[in-house]
Amino acid sequence: MGWAIAVHGGAGDISRSLPHERRQPREEALRHCLQIGIKALQSNLSPLDVVELVVRELENIPHFNAGRGSVLTSKGTVEMEASIMDGNTMRCGAVSGLTTVLNAVSLARLVMEKTPHIYLAFDGAEQFAREQGVEIVDSSHFITPENVERLKLAKEANRVQIDYNAQPIQNDTKKEAPCANGDSQIGTVGCVAVDCHGNLASATSTGGLVNKMAGRIGDTPVIGAGTYANELCAVSATGKGESIIRGTVARDVAALMEFKGLSLKEAADCVVHERTPKGTVGLIAVSAAGEVAMPFNTTGMFRGCATEDGHLEVAIWSDAEI
Amino acid sequence: MGWAIALHGGAGDIPLSLPLESRQPREEALRRCLQIGVEALKAKKPSLDVVELVVRELENIPQFNAGKGSVLTNKGTVEMEASIMDGSTKNCGAVSGLKTVVNAVSLARLVMEKTPHVYLAFDGAEEFAKEQGIETADSSHFITAENVERLKQANEAHRVQLDYTQPLQNGSKEERPNANGDVQLGTVGCVSVDSYGNLAAATSTGGLVNKRVGRIGDSPIIGAGTYASELCAVSCTGKGEAILCATVARDVAAMMEFKGVPLEEAASYVIHECMPKGTAGLVAVSAAGEVAMPYNTTGMFRACATEDGYSEVAIWSAS
């Protein structure tokens, strides 16, 4: 046993030729957030507190697609969403369509703790945020020049993209816009944690898909899709939201453990490599026993993990090439 | 094998003393919707079409909490939601926060078929509805006198209620006529397996009486209120929050898939062993043409039919 924590900053087609100046700040950020989570676990904070804390930190980092740095809708606006789940009690909270709330994950937790509901969205969620006095800012705070550029590219290519889209723009010239190859590498954020008593929690937060239709909801706020936690494991998924919803990814990892007796690693691998289309998903998961799994079927996934026995890792691509 | 269909008009604390004038129109409606579904299946329509057709019908009936007859938010408005799923492809569509769309289930299907997305909500969903030219109506079309009364009661009782309300929780034993007679309505849903073995599920609702504006329940959530795979199709009803945490619809299918248990056992287990009493019911069919309709509430408005000629319309349990 022992505590364990895993974080992610998104899975997708992260080119292995990602320039250093794109790679380093994100690895730094993951390391930084991981440390915050580790210290919190060492101070005996509950996993629910830990995942909220870490995801807040990730939301505040503009390099990741959540909170500040969220990708833009087809209207050039932000619509942020998040969810959180406590494995002990199976209580959960979720929010969608936020435009001014600084930390979506914290509002999700307030929905869970301060209302008889689980999921609030759009105007109703924004109103609730004001009632609760959570920190709100002008929408422009969340919008970064990189994301304005990403949206422009996506519109030119006429497609909705996962925020990773390193494929060259689909026109005849082999010309690659700098962004398409170098600067598209951002994604949903998430954190899962287990303490030394086996208590589990999970949280996920995102701005969604570049150029998404206004009002589009992805997997991140959908319990059982992007986030899930029970007494066996805690899971946070990332990738193509639509595929994750169809595949009820987070719930399926736990269900395979529960109904088929698979180990965490087997269950996570099965869901990612055998049950979801290639190039669409990654996830992080921890078990009550303190194990960690971080499979992905995309080119890469920004991730990090640590366990009480001293193991610590931050990575982007597969183990063979850190 | 053979086709099978099941539908529901909501599970909840439906008192056994429900007056005839509240009971009869609902049973009639269930019977009528069942017939529509049965005819469609006999005409070899695919399950996806069947469930959409039947749920549209249920949405149009003011006695059920979906479409016309949707319960009201704390601001006296309607916010309707629905989802639909095709078991063969796992394609799905969902919508929330609709104010003017006459048939939420059809908009959910359009999201699935005409966008790269699965789920659209609130203003974005309404905009999409306009683009698609789907039938809309003024909000007042959906609001019924009974629901205005239900909201008033809920406000007085200071609570958010499942649309089935127990007598008001105050000191007096006084039961308002409405508390006992007319609160019996709920989420609607339909599941079917067609002659080709294709499964589909759809669910639609107005949500909880006096819910906060912006509150989303289980009905539009794939894996919670609606799910379909190659093994079964499930549509749930009851207390949305409980169904959401427990991923009820997915769990029924997961038990079948990962544990190999048959439909009846999986459905019964999830409802009776995993859900707090008084919170949930579901209808489900399997690829093999079996039907299950468990609930842990006082009753559930439901109906089912199978190709071998069996059919049933019921509210409470057989015994």
mmCIF file of N, CA and C in Angstrom, chain A residues 90-167:
data_model
loop_
_atom_site.group_PDB
_atom_site.id
_atom_site.type_symbol
_atom_site.label_atom_id
_atom_site.label_comp_id
_atom_site.label_asym_id
_atom_site.label_seq_id
_atom_site.Cartn_x
_atom_site.Cartn_y
_atom_site.Cartn_z
ATOM 1 N N MET A 90 -18.687 7.955 -3.508
ATOM 2 C CA MET A 90 -19.230 7.993 -4.878
ATOM 3 C C MET A 90 -19.942 9.317 -5.146
ATOM 4 N N ARG A 91 -19.674 10.321 -4.325
ATOM 5 C CA ARG A 91 -20.264 11.621 -4.603
ATOM 6 C C ARG A 91 -19.465 12.274 -5.718
ATOM 7 N N CYS A 92 -20.153 13.094 -6.517
ATOM 8 C CA CYS A 92 -19.448 13.744 -7.608
ATOM 9 C C CYS A 92 -20.056 15.106 -7.914
ATOM 10 N N GLY A 93 -19.282 15.900 -8.654
ATOM 11 C CA GLY A 93 -19.743 17.219 -9.053
ATOM 12 C C GLY A 93 -19.237 17.511 -10.443
ATOM 13 N N ALA A 94 -20.004 18.266 -11.236
ATOM 14 C CA ALA A 94 -19.570 18.578 -12.601
ATOM 15 C C ALA A 94 -20.128 19.920 -13.030
ATOM 16 N N VAL A 95 -19.401 20.594 -13.905
ATOM 17 C CA VAL A 95 -19.831 21.877 -14.453
ATOM 18 C C VAL A 95 -19.467 21.946 -15.931
ATOM 19 N N SER A 96 -20.248 22.688 -16.695
ATOM 20 C CA SER A 96 -19.963 22.899 -18.115
ATOM 21 C C SER A 96 -20.321 24.321 -18.506
ATOM 22 N N GLY A 97 -19.732 24.779 -19.597
ATOM 23 C CA GLY A 97 -20.130 26.054 -20.174
ATOM 24 C C GLY A 97 -19.732 27.267 -19.368
ATOM 25 N N LEU A 98 -18.613 27.156 -18.624
ATOM 26 C CA LEU A 98 -18.177 28.292 -17.811
ATOM 27 C C LEU A 98 -17.389 29.275 -18.656
ATOM 28 N N THR A 99 -17.630 30.571 -18.420
ATOM 29 C CA THR A 99 -16.911 31.581 -19.193
ATOM 30 C C THR A 99 -16.096 32.527 -18.318
ATOM 31 N N THR A 100 -16.387 32.559 -17.008
ATOM 32 C CA THR A 100 -15.677 33.522 -16.167
ATOM 33 C C THR A 100 -15.084 32.920 -14.895
ATOM 34 N N VAL A 101 -15.381 31.666 -14.647
ATOM 35 C CA VAL A 101 -14.913 31.049 -13.400
ATOM 36 C C VAL A 101 -13.457 30.633 -13.519
ATOM 37 N N LEU A 102 -12.639 31.133 -12.627
ATOM 38 C CA LEU A 102 -11.206 30.888 -12.705
ATOM 39 C C LEU A 102 -10.859 29.406 -12.586
ATOM 40 N N ASN A 103 -11.483 28.727 -11.656
ATOM 41 C CA ASN A 103 -11.178 27.312 -11.442
ATOM 42 C C ASN A 103 -12.434 26.435 -11.491
ATOM 43 N N ALA A 104 -12.654 25.890 -12.663
ATOM 44 C CA ALA A 104 -13.837 25.069 -12.902
ATOM 45 C C ALA A 104 -13.924 23.894 -11.937
ATOM 46 N N VAL A 105 -12.776 23.276 -11.625
ATOM 47 C CA VAL A 105 -12.797 22.091 -10.767
ATOM 48 C C VAL A 105 -13.330 22.433 -9.375
ATOM 49 N N SER A 106 -13.027 23.636 -8.908
ATOM 50 C CA SER A 106 -13.509 24.033 -7.589
ATOM 51 C C SER A 106 -15.004 24.292 -7.603
ATOM 52 N N LEU A 107 -15.494 24.811 -8.706
ATOM 53 C CA LEU A 107 -16.949 25.005 -8.800
ATOM 54 C C LEU A 107 -17.646 23.649 -8.853
ATOM 55 N N ALA A 108 -17.036 22.698 -9.547
ATOM 56 C CA ALA A 108 -17.606 21.341 -9.603
ATOM 57 C C ALA A 108 -17.710 20.771 -8.193
ATOM 58 N N ARG A 109 -16.681 21.011 -7.409
ATOM 59 C CA ARG A 109 -16.714 20.504 -6.032
ATOM 60 C C ARG A 109 -17.811 21.185 -5.211
ATOM 61 N N LEU A 110 -18.008 22.470 -5.449
ATOM 62 C CA LEU A 110 -19.072 23.186 -4.737
ATOM 63 C C LEU A 110 -20.456 22.679 -5.141
ATOM 64 N N VAL A 111 -20.618 22.330 -6.400
ATOM 65 C CA VAL A 111 -21.903 21.764 -6.830
ATOM 66 C C VAL A 111 -22.155 20.494 -6.027
ATOM 67 N N MET A 112 -21.130 19.680 -5.902
ATOM 68 C CA MET A 112 -21.225 18.416 -5.163
ATOM 69 C C MET A 112 -21.569 18.673 -3.699
ATOM 70 N N GLU A 113 -20.935 19.679 -3.095
ATOM 71 C CA GLU A 113 -21.061 19.856 -1.648
ATOM 72 C C GLU A 113 -22.138 20.833 -1.209
ATOM 73 N N LYS A 114 -22.509 21.748 -2.096
ATOM 74 C CA LYS A 114 -23.444 22.782 -1.653
ATOM 75 C C LYS A 114 -24.804 22.774 -2.336
ATOM 76 N N THR A 115 -25.038 21.813 -3.202
ATOM 77 C CA THR A 115 -26.362 21.746 -3.848
ATOM 78 C C THR A 115 -26.856 20.306 -3.770
ATOM 79 N N PRO A 116 -28.163 20.096 -4.002
ATOM 80 C CA PRO A 116 -28.679 18.728 -4.050
ATOM 81 C C PRO A 116 -28.410 18.102 -5.426
ATOM 82 N N HIS A 117 -27.660 18.809 -6.267
ATOM 83 C CA HIS A 117 -27.419 18.337 -7.629
ATOM 84 C C HIS A 117 -25.993 17.867 -7.815
ATOM 85 N N ILE A 118 -25.718 17.366 -9.028
ATOM 86 C CA ILE A 118 -24.364 16.933 -9.352
ATOM 87 C C ILE A 118 -23.776 17.780 -10.458
ATOM 88 N N TYR A 119 -24.595 18.231 -11.358
ATOM 89 C CA TYR A 119 -24.107 18.814 -12.599
ATOM 90 C C TYR A 119 -24.868 20.097 -12.906
ATOM 91 N N LEU A 120 -24.131 21.215 -12.994
ATOM 92 C CA LEU A 120 -24.719 22.496 -13.361
ATOM 93 C C LEU A 120 -23.990 23.027 -14.580
ATOM 94 N N ALA A 121 -24.726 23.689 -15.478
ATOM 95 C CA ALA A 121 -24.089 24.130 -16.715
ATOM 96 C C ALA A 121 -24.540 25.498 -17.174
ATOM 97 N N PHE A 122 -23.673 26.150 -17.927
ATOM 98 C CA PHE A 122 -23.941 27.420 -18.582
ATOM 99 C C PHE A 122 -24.443 28.470 -17.610
ATOM 100 N N ASP A 123 -25.472 29.230 -18.007
ATOM 101 C CA ASP A 123 -25.896 30.364 -17.167
ATOM 102 C C ASP A 123 -26.139 29.970 -15.722
ATOM 103 N N GLY A 124 -26.778 28.839 -15.534
ATOM 104 C CA GLY A 124 -27.081 28.368 -14.175
ATOM 105 C C GLY A 124 -25.821 28.139 -13.364
ATOM 106 N N ALA A 125 -24.785 27.621 -14.019
ATOM 107 C CA ALA A 125 -23.526 27.360 -13.326
ATOM 108 C C ALA A 125 -22.825 28.682 -12.992
ATOM 109 N N GLU A 126 -22.862 29.613 -13.921
ATOM 110 C CA GLU A 126 -22.224 30.919 -13.707
ATOM 111 C C GLU A 126 -22.927 31.654 -12.547
ATOM 112 N N GLN A 127 -24.242 31.521 -12.520
ATOM 113 C CA GLN A 127 -25.009 32.147 -11.455
ATOM 114 C C GLN A 127 -24.625 31.556 -10.112
ATOM 115 N N PHE A 128 -24.542 30.252 -10.061
ATOM 116 C CA PHE A 128 -24.155 29.545 -8.847
ATOM 117 C C PHE A 128 -22.774 30.001 -8.397
ATOM 118 N N ALA A 129 -21.894 30.190 -9.345
ATOM 119 C CA ALA A 129 -20.536 30.638 -9.027
ATOM 120 C C ALA A 129 -20.581 31.988 -8.305
ATOM 121 N N ARG A 130 -21.421 32.878 -8.799
ATOM 122 C CA ARG A 130 -21.538 34.186 -8.168
ATOM 123 C C ARG A 130 -22.121 34.078 -6.777
ATOM 124 N N GLU A 131 -23.110 33.217 -6.620
ATOM 125 C CA GLU A 131 -23.696 33.028 -5.280
ATOM 126 C C GLU A 131 -22.653 32.523 -4.297
ATOM 127 N N GLN A 132 -21.768 31.649 -4.792
ATOM 128 C CA GLN A 132 -20.767 31.042 -3.929
ATOM 129 C C GLN A 132 -19.558 31.930 -3.707
ATOM 130 N N GLY A 133 -19.493 33.002 -4.483
ATOM 131 C CA GLY A 133 -18.362 33.911 -4.325
ATOM 132 C C GLY A 133 -17.035 33.330 -4.781
ATOM 133 N N VAL A 134 -17.053 32.371 -5.724
ATOM 134 C CA VAL A 134 -15.764 31.848 -6.220
ATOM 135 C C VAL A 134 -15.131 32.915 -7.094
ATOM 136 N N GLU A 135 -13.838 32.750 -7.308
ATOM 137 C CA GLU A 135 -13.120 33.766 -8.050
ATOM 138 C C GLU A 135 -13.544 33.771 -9.518
ATOM 139 N N ILE A 136 -13.992 34.929 -9.999
ATOM 140 C CA ILE A 136 -14.355 35.054 -11.406
ATOM 141 C C ILE A 136 -13.563 36.197 -12.017
ATOM 142 N N VAL A 137 -13.321 36.068 -13.307
ATOM 143 C CA VAL A 137 -12.556 37.084 -14.024
ATOM 144 C C VAL A 137 -13.215 37.297 -15.381
ATOM 145 N N ASP A 138 -12.802 38.352 -16.021
ATOM 146 C CA ASP A 138 -13.311 38.590 -17.368
ATOM 147 C C ASP A 138 -12.856 37.454 -18.289
ATOM 148 N N SER A 139 -13.724 37.049 -19.189
ATOM 149 C CA SER A 139 -13.410 35.946 -20.109
ATOM 150 C C SER A 139 -12.072 36.075 -20.805
ATOM 151 N N SER A 140 -11.681 37.308 -21.067
ATOM 152 C CA SER A 140 -10.444 37.527 -21.821
ATOM 153 C C SER A 140 -9.226 36.976 -21.085
ATOM 154 N N HIS A 141 -9.329 36.818 -19.766
ATOM 155 C CA HIS A 141 -8.220 36.286 -18.961
ATOM 156 C C HIS A 141 -7.783 34.913 -19.455
ATOM 157 N N PHE A 142 -8.756 34.141 -19.940
ATOM 158 C CA PHE A 142 -8.476 32.748 -20.274
ATOM 159 C C PHE A 142 -7.916 32.589 -21.678
ATOM 160 N N ILE A 143 -8.115 33.615 -22.494
ATOM 161 C CA ILE A 143 -7.789 33.496 -23.916
ATOM 162 C C ILE A 143 -6.330 33.855 -24.171
ATOM 163 N N THR A 144 -5.582 32.945 -24.775
ATOM 164 C CA THR A 144 -4.173 33.191 -25.073
ATOM 165 C C THR A 144 -3.995 33.336 -26.584
ATOM 166 N N PRO A 145 -2.940 34.056 -27.006
ATOM 167 C CA PRO A 145 -2.691 34.231 -28.437
ATOM 168 C C PRO A 145 -2.535 32.897 -29.162
ATOM 169 N N GLU A 146 -1.914 31.914 -28.495
ATOM 170 C CA GLU A 146 -1.732 30.599 -29.118
ATOM 171 C C GLU A 146 -3.080 29.996 -29.484
ATOM 172 N N ASN A 147 -4.065 30.182 -28.591
ATOM 173 C CA ASN A 147 -5.368 29.596 -28.869
ATOM 174 C C ASN A 147 -6.148 30.342 -29.928
ATOM 175 N N VAL A 148 -5.912 31.659 -29.997
ATOM 176 C CA VAL A 148 -6.547 32.424 -31.073
ATOM 177 C C VAL A 148 -6.005 31.899 -32.399
ATOM 178 N N GLU A 149 -4.696 31.617 -32.418
ATOM 179 C CA GLU A 149 -4.051 31.088 -33.625
ATOM 180 C C GLU A 149 -4.553 29.691 -33.956
ATOM 181 N N ARG A 150 -4.671 28.852 -32.929
ATOM 182 C CA ARG A 150 -5.172 27.484 -33.139
ATOM 183 C C ARG A 150 -6.553 27.505 -33.790
ATOM 184 N N LEU A 151 -7.396 28.410 -33.304
ATOM 185 C CA LEU A 151 -8.757 28.493 -33.835
ATOM 186 C C LEU A 151 -8.709 28.908 -35.305
ATOM 187 N N LYS A 152 -7.850 29.868 -35.579
ATOM 188 C CA LYS A 152 -7.713 30.361 -36.960
ATOM 189 C C LYS A 152 -7.296 29.216 -37.883
ATOM 190 N N LEU A 153 -6.296 28.448 -37.451
ATOM 191 C CA LEU A 153 -5.843 27.289 -38.227
ATOM 192 C C LEU A 153 -6.968 26.310 -38.466
ATOM 193 N N ALA A 154 -7.692 26.027 -37.391
ATOM 194 C CA ALA A 154 -8.760 25.032 -37.476
ATOM 195 C C ALA A 154 -9.840 25.486 -38.442
ATOM 196 N N LYS A 155 -10.146 26.764 -38.395
ATOM 197 C CA LYS A 155 -11.171 27.276 -39.313
ATOM 198 C C LYS A 155 -10.682 27.185 -40.749
ATOM 199 N N GLU A 156 -9.404 27.503 -40.928
ATOM 200 C CA GLU A 156 -8.850 27.408 -42.279
ATOM 201 C C GLU A 156 -8.903 25.984 -42.777
ATOM 202 N N ALA A 157 -8.614 25.075 -41.876
ATOM 203 C CA ALA A 157 -8.653 23.666 -42.268
ATOM 204 C C ALA A 157 -10.072 23.122 -42.186
ATOM 205 N N ASN A 158 -10.978 23.946 -41.712
ATOM 206 C CA ASN A 158 -12.388 23.567 -41.623
ATOM 207 C C ASN A 158 -12.664 22.338 -40.814
ATOM 208 N N ARG A 159 -11.918 22.216 -39.719
ATOM 209 C CA ARG A 159 -12.184 21.041 -38.931
ATOM 210 C C ARG A 159 -12.137 21.330 -37.440
ATOM 211 N N VAL A 160 -12.776 20.447 -36.696
ATOM 212 C CA VAL A 160 -12.733 20.477 -35.241
ATOM 213 C C VAL A 160 -11.569 19.588 -34.855
ATOM 214 N N GLN A 161 -10.666 20.049 -33.995
ATOM 215 C CA GLN A 161 -9.518 19.214 -33.664
ATOM 216 C C GLN A 161 -9.425 18.956 -32.169
ATOM 217 N N ILE A 162 -8.829 17.821 -31.826
ATOM 218 C CA ILE A 162 -8.348 17.701 -30.464
ATOM 219 C C ILE A 162 -7.256 18.737 -30.441
ATOM 220 N N ASP A 163 -6.925 19.296 -29.316
ATOM 221 C CA ASP A 163 -5.965 20.370 -29.317
ATOM 222 C C ASP A 163 -4.600 19.941 -29.828
ATOM 223 N N TYR A 164 -4.342 18.661 -29.846
ATOM 224 C CA TYR A 164 -3.137 18.224 -30.536
ATOM 225 C C TYR A 164 -3.511 17.993 -31.963
ATOM 226 N N ASN A 165 -2.936 18.731 -32.869
ATOM 227 C CA ASN A 165 -3.170 18.314 -34.238
ATOM 228 C C ASN A 165 -1.937 18.622 -35.024
ATOM 229 N N ALA A 166 -0.994 17.732 -34.954
ATOM 230 C CA ALA A 166 0.262 17.993 -35.623
ATOM 231 C C ALA A 166 0.232 17.599 -37.076
ATOM 232 N N GLN A 167 -0.907 17.068 -37.539
ATOM 233 C CA GLN A 167 -0.937 16.751 -38.981
ATOM 234 C C GLN A 167 -0.856 18.060 -39.732
#
